[in-house]
PDB file of C-alpha atoms in Angstrom:
ATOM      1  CA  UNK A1380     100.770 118.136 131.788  1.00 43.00           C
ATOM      2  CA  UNK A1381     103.001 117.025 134.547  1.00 46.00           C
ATOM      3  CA  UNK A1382     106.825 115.717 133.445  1.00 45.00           C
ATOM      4  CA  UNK A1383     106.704 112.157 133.277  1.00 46.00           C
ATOM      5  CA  UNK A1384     103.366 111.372 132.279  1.00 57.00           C
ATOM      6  CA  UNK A1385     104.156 110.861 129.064  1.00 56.00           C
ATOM      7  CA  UNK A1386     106.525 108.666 127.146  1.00 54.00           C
ATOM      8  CA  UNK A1387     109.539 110.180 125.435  1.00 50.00           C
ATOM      9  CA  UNK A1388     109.191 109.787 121.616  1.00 50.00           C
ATOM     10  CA  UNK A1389     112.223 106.781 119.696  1.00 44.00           C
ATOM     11  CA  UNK A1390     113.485 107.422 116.568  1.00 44.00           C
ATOM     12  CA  UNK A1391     111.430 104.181 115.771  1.00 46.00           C
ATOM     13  CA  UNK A1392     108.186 105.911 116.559  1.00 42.00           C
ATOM     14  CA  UNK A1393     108.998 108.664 114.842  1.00 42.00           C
ATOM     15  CA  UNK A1394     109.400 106.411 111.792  1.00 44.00           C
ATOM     16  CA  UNK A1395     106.232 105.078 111.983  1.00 46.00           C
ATOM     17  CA  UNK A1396     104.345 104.573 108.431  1.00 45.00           C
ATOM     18  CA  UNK A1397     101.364 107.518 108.657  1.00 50.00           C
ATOM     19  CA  UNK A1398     101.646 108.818 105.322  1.00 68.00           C
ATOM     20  CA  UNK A1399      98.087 108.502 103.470  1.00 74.00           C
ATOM     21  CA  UNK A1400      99.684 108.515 100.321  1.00 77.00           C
ATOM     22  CA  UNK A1401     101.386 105.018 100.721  1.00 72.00           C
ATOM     23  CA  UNK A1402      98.251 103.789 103.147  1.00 72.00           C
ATOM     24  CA  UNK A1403      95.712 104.481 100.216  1.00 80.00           C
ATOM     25  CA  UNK A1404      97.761 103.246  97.602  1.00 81.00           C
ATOM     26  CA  UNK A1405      98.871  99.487  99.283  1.00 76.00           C
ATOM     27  CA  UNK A1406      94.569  99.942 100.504  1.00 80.00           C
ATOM     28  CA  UNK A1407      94.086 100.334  96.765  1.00 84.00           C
ATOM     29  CA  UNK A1408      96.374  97.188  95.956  1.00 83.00           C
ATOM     30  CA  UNK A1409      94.464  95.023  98.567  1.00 80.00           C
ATOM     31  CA  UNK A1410      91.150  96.171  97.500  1.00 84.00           C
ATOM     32  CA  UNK A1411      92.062  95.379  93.456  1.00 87.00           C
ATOM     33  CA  UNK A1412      93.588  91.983  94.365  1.00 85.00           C
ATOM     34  CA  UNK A1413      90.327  90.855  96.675  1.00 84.00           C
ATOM     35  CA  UNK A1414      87.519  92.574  94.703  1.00 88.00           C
ATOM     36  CA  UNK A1415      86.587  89.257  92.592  1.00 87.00           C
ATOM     37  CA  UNK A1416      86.537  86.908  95.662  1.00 86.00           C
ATOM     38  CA  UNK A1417      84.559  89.787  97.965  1.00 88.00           C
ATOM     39  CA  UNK A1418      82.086  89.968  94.952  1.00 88.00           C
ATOM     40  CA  UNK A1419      81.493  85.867  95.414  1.00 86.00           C
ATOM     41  CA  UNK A1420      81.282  86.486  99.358  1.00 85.00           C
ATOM     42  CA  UNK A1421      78.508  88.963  98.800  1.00 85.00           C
ATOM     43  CA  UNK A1422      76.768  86.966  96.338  1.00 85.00           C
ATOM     44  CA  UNK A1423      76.547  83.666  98.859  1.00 82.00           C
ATOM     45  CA  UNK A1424      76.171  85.945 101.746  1.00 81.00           C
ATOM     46  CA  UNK A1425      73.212  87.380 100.038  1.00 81.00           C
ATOM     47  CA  UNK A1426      71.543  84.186  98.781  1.00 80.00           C
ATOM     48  CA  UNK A1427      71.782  85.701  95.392  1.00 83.00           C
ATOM     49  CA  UNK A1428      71.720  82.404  92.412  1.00 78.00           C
ATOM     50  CA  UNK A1429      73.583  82.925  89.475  1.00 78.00           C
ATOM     51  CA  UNK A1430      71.257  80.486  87.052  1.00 70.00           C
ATOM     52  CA  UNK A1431      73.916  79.607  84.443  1.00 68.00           C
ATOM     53  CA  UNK A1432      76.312  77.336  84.586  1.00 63.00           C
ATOM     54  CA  UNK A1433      78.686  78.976  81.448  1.00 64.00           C
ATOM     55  CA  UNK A1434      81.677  80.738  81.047  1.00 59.00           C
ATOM     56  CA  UNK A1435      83.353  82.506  78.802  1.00 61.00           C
ATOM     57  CA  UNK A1436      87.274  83.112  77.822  1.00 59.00           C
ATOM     58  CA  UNK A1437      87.473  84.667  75.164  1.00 61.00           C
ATOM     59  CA  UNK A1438      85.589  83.686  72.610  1.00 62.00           C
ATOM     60  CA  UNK A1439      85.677  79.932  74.173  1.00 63.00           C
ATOM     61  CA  UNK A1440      82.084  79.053  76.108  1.00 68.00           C
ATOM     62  CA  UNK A1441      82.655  75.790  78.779  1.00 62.00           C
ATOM     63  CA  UNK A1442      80.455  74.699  81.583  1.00 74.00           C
ATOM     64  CA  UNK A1443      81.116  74.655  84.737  1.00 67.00           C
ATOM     65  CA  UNK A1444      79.401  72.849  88.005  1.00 73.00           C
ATOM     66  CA  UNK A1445      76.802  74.599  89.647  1.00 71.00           C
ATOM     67  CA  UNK A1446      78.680  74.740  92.863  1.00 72.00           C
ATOM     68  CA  UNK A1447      81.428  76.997  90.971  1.00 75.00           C
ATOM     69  CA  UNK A1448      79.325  78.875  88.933  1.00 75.00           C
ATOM     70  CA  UNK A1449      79.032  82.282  91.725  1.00 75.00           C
ATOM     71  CA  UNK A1450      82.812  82.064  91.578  1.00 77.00           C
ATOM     72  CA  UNK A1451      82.966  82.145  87.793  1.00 77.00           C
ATOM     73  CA  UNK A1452      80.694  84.744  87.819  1.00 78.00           C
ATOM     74  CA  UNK A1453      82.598  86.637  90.218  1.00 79.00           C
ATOM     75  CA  UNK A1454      85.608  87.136  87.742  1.00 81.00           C
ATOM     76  CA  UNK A1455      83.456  87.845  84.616  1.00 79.00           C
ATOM     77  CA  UNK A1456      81.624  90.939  83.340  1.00 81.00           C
ATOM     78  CA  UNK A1457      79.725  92.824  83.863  1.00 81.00           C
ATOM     79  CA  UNK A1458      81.237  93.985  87.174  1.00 85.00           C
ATOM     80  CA  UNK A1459      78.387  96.568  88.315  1.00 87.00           C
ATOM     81  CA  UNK A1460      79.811  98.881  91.186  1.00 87.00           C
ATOM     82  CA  UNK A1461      83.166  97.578  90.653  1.00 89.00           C
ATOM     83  CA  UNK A1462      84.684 101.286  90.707  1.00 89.00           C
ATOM     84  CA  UNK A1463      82.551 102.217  94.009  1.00 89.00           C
ATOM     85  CA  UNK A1464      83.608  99.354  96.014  1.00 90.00           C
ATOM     86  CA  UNK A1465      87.522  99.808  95.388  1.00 91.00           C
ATOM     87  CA  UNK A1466      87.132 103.038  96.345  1.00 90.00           C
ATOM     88  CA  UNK A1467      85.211 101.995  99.049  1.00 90.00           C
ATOM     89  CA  UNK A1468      87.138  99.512 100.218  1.00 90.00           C
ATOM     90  CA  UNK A1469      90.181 101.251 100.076  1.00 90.00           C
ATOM     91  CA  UNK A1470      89.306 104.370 102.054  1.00 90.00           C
ATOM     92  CA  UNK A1471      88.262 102.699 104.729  1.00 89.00           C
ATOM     93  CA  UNK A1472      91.704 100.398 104.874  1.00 86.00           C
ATOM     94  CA  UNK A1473      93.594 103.283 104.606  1.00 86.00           C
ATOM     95  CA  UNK A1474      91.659 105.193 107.270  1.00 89.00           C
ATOM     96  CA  UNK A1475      91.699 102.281 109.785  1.00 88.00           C
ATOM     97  CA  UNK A1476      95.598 101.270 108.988  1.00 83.00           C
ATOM     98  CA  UNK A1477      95.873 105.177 108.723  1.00 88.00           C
ATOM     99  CA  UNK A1478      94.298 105.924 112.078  1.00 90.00           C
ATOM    100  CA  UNK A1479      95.580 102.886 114.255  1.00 88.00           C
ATOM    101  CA  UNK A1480      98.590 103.654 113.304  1.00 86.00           C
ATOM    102  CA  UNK A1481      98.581 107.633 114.145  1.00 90.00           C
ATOM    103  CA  UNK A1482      96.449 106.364 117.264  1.00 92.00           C
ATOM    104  CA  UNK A1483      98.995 104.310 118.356  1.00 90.00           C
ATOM    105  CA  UNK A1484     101.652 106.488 118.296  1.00 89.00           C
ATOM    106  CA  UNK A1485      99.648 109.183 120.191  1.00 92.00           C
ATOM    107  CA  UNK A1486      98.737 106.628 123.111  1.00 93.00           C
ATOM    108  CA  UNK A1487     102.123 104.909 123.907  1.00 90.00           C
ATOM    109  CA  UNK A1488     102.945 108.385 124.752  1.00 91.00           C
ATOM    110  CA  UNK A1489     101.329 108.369 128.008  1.00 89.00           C
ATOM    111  CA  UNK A1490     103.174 105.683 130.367  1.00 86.00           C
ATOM    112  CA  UNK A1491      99.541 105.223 131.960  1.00 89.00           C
ATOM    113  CA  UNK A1492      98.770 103.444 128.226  1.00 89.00           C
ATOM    114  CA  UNK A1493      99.403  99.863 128.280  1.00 91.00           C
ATOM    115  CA  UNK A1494     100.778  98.923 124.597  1.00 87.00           C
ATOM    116  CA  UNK A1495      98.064  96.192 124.336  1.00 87.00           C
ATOM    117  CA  UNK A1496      95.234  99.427 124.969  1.00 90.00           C
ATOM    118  CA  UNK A1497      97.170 101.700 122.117  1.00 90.00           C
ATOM    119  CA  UNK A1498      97.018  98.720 119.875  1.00 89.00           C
ATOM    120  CA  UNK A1499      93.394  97.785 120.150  1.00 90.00           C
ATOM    121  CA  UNK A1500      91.607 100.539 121.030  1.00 94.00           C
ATOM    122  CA  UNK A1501      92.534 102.757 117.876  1.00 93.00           C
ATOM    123  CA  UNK A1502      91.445  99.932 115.165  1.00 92.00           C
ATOM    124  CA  UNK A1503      88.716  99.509 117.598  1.00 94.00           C
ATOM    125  CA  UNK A1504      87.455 102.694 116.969  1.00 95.00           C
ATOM    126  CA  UNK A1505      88.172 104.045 113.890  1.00 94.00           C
ATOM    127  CA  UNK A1506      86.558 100.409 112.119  1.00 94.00           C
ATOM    128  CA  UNK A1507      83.625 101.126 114.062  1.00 95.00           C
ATOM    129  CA  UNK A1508      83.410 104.815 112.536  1.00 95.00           C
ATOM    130  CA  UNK A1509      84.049 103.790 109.182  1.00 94.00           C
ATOM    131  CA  UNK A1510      81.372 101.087 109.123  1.00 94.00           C
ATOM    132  CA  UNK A1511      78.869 103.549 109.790  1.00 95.00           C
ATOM    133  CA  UNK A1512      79.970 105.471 107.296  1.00 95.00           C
ATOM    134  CA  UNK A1513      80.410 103.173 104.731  1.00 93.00           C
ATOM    135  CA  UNK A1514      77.214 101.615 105.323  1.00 94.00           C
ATOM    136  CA  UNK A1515      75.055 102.965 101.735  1.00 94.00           C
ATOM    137  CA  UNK A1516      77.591 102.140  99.998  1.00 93.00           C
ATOM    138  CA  UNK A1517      78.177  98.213 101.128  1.00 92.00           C
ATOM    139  CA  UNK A1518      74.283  98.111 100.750  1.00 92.00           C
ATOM    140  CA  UNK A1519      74.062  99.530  97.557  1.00 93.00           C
ATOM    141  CA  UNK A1520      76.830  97.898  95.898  1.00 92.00           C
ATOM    142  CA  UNK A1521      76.201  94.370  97.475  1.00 91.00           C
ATOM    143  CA  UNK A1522      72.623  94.543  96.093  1.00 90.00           C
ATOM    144  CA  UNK A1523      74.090  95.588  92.443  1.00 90.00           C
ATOM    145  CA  UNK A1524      75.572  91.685  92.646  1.00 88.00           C
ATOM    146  CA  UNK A1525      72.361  90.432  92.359  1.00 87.00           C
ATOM    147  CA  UNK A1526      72.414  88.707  88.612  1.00 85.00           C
ATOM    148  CA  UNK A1527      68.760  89.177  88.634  1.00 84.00           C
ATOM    149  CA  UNK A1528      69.219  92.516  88.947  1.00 84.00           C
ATOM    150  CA  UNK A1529      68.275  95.665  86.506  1.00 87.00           C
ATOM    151  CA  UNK A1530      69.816  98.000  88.437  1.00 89.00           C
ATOM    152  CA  UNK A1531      73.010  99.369  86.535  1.00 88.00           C
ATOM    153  CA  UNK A1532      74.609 101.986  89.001  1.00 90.00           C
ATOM    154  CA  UNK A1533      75.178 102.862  92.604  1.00 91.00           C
ATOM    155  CA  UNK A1534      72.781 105.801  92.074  1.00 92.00           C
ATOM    156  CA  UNK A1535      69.929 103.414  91.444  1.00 93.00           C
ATOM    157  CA  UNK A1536      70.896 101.208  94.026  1.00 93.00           C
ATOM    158  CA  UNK A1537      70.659 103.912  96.367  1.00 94.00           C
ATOM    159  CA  UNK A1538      67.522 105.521  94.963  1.00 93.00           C
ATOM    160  CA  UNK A1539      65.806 101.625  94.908  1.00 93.00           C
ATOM    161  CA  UNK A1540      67.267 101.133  98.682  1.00 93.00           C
ATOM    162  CA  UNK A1541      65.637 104.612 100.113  1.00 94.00           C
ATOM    163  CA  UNK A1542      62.507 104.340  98.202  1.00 93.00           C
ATOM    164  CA  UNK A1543      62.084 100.743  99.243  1.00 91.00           C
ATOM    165  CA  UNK A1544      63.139 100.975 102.942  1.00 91.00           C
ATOM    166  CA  UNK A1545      63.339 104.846 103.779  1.00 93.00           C
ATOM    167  CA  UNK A1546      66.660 106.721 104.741  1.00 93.00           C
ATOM    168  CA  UNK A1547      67.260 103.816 107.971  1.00 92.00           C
ATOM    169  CA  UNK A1548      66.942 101.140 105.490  1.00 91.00           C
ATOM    170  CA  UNK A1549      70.798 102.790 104.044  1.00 92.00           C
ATOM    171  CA  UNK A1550      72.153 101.446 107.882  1.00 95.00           C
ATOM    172  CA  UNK A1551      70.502  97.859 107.816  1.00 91.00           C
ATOM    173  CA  UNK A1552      72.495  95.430 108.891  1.00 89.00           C
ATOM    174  CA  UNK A1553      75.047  98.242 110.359  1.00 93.00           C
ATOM    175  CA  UNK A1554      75.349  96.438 113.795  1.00 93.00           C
ATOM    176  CA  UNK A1555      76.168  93.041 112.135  1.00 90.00           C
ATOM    177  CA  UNK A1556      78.462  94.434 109.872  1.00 89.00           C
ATOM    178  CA  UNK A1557      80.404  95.850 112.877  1.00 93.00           C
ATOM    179  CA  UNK A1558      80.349  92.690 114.321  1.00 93.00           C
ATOM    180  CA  UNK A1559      81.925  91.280 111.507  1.00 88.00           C
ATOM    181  CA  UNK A1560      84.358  93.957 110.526  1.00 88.00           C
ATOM    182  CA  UNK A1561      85.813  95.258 113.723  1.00 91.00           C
ATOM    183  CA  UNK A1562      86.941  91.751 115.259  1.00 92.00           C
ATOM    184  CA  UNK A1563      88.587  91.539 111.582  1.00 88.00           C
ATOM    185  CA  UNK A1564      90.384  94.552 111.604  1.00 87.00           C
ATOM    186  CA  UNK A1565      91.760  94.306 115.147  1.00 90.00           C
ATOM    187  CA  UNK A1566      93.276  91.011 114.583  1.00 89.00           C
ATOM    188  CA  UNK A1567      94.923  93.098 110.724  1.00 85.00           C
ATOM    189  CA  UNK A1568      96.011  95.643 112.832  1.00 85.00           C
ATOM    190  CA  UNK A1569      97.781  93.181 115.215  1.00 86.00           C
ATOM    191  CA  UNK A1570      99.112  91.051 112.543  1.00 84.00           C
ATOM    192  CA  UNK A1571     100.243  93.993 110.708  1.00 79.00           C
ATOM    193  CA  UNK A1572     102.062  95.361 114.199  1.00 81.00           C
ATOM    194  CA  UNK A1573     104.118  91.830 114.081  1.00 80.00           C
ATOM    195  CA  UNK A1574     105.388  92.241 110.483  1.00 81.00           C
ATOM    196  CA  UNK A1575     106.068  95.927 111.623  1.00 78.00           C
ATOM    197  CA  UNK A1576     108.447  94.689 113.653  1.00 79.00           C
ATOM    198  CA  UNK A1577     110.030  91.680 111.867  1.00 78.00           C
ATOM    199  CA  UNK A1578     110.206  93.426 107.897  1.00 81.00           C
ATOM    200  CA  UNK A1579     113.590  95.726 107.894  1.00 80.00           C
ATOM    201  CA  UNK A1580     112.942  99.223 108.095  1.00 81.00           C
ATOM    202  CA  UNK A1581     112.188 101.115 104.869  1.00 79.00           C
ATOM    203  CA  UNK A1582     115.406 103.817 103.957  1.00 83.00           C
ATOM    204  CA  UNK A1583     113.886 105.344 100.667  1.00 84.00           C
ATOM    205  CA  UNK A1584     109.974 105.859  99.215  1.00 79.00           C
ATOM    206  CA  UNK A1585     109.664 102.980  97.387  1.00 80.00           C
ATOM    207  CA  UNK A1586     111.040 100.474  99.885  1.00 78.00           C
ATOM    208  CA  UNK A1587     108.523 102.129 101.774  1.00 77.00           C
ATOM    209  CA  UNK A1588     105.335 102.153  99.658  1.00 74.00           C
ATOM    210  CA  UNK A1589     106.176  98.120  99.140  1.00 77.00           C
ATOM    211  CA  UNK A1590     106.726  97.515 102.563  1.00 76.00           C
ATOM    212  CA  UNK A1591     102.949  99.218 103.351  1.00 71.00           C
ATOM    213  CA  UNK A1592     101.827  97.135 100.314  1.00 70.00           C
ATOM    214  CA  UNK A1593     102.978  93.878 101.747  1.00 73.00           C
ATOM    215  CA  UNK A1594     101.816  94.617 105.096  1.00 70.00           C
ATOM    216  CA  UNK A1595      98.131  95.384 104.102  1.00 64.00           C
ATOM    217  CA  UNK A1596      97.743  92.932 101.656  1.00 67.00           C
ATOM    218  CA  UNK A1597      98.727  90.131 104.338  1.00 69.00           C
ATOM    219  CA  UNK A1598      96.910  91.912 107.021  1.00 64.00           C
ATOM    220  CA  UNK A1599      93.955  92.375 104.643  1.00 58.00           C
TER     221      UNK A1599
END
């Protein structure tokens, strides 16, 4: 490649957070702190009812309103899937953090680039993968949050999925979901960019590992 095609790399580049380790882990943070309201989203998203109206802490029953009652559900047992959709969810943050991040930084090399173009297009694309790929497994464990449902795992969600819809029923609703999530992780991956810039640079591991923390939990 000709000399001057490409941008020289900055010490700040260079410093750029692309260390899985820290991605998955703050992904793993975000995905632990948001599990119990994404559980309500899918519920009300879904049409699902939960039919009572009771709650339980500890060994204290009180009714709530019926307008409540998914979100009271949401934070009680039995949380079906719960284990599958942190993992879930936090894969796929760290990959698209991960990979917009590494995406970036391999695009602002080229002058041609405009910084707007390394920003979006990485998130852009690597949402859109992981969608697709995560697909089965936001069907199956969306449909184990059902409180009418039997089902007890992912593997029976999966097996009641295929033998209901075939192998393309695993993908339904993969075009909305990318619709929803891409547009969504964009505007993370530009919000995170701004914090990038205004949180002080990290100097030792665990200033690090917060800072990623901080930034994917607001982003997220």
């Amino acid at each position: 490649m000709k000399e001057g095609n490409t941008r020289p790399q900055t010490n700040n580049a260079a410093s750029k957070e692309s260390h899985v380790v820290q991605h998955l882990t703050a992904s793993a943070l975000a995905a632990v702190i948001n599990y119990p309201l994404w559980r309500a989203s899918a519920m009300g998203q879904s049409g699902f009812t939960v039919l009572t109206n009771t709650a339980n802490v500890g060994h204290i029953k009180f009714t709530v309103p019926h307008s409540l009652a998914p979100y009271v559900y949401a934070f009680q047992p039995p949380y079906k899937g719960m284990g599958a959709t942190i993992a879930g969810m936090t894969w796929a943050r760290a990959a698209i953090f991960w990979g917009s991040d590494v995406g970036k930084q391999h695009l602002l090399q080229y002058e041609s680039c405009p910084k707007l173009v390394a920003t979006l297009f990485p998130p852009l694309a690597v949402s859109t993968f992981v969608q697709i790929v995560n697909m089965p497994l936001v069907r199956s464990t969306i449909t184990l949050q059902n409180p009418q449902s039997e089902l007890r795992n992912i593997r029976e969600s999966l097996r009641t999925i295929y033998k209901t819809n075939g192998i393309s029923g695993l993908w339904h609703g993969t075009s909305a979901g990318i619709l929803k999530s891409v547009p969504k992780y964009c505007t993370a991956v530009l919000v995170k960019d701004v914090m990038d810039e205004k949180l002080p640079q990290p100097n030792t591991n665990e200033e690090r590992l917060v800072r990623s923390a901080f930034k994917s939990v607001c982003a997220g």
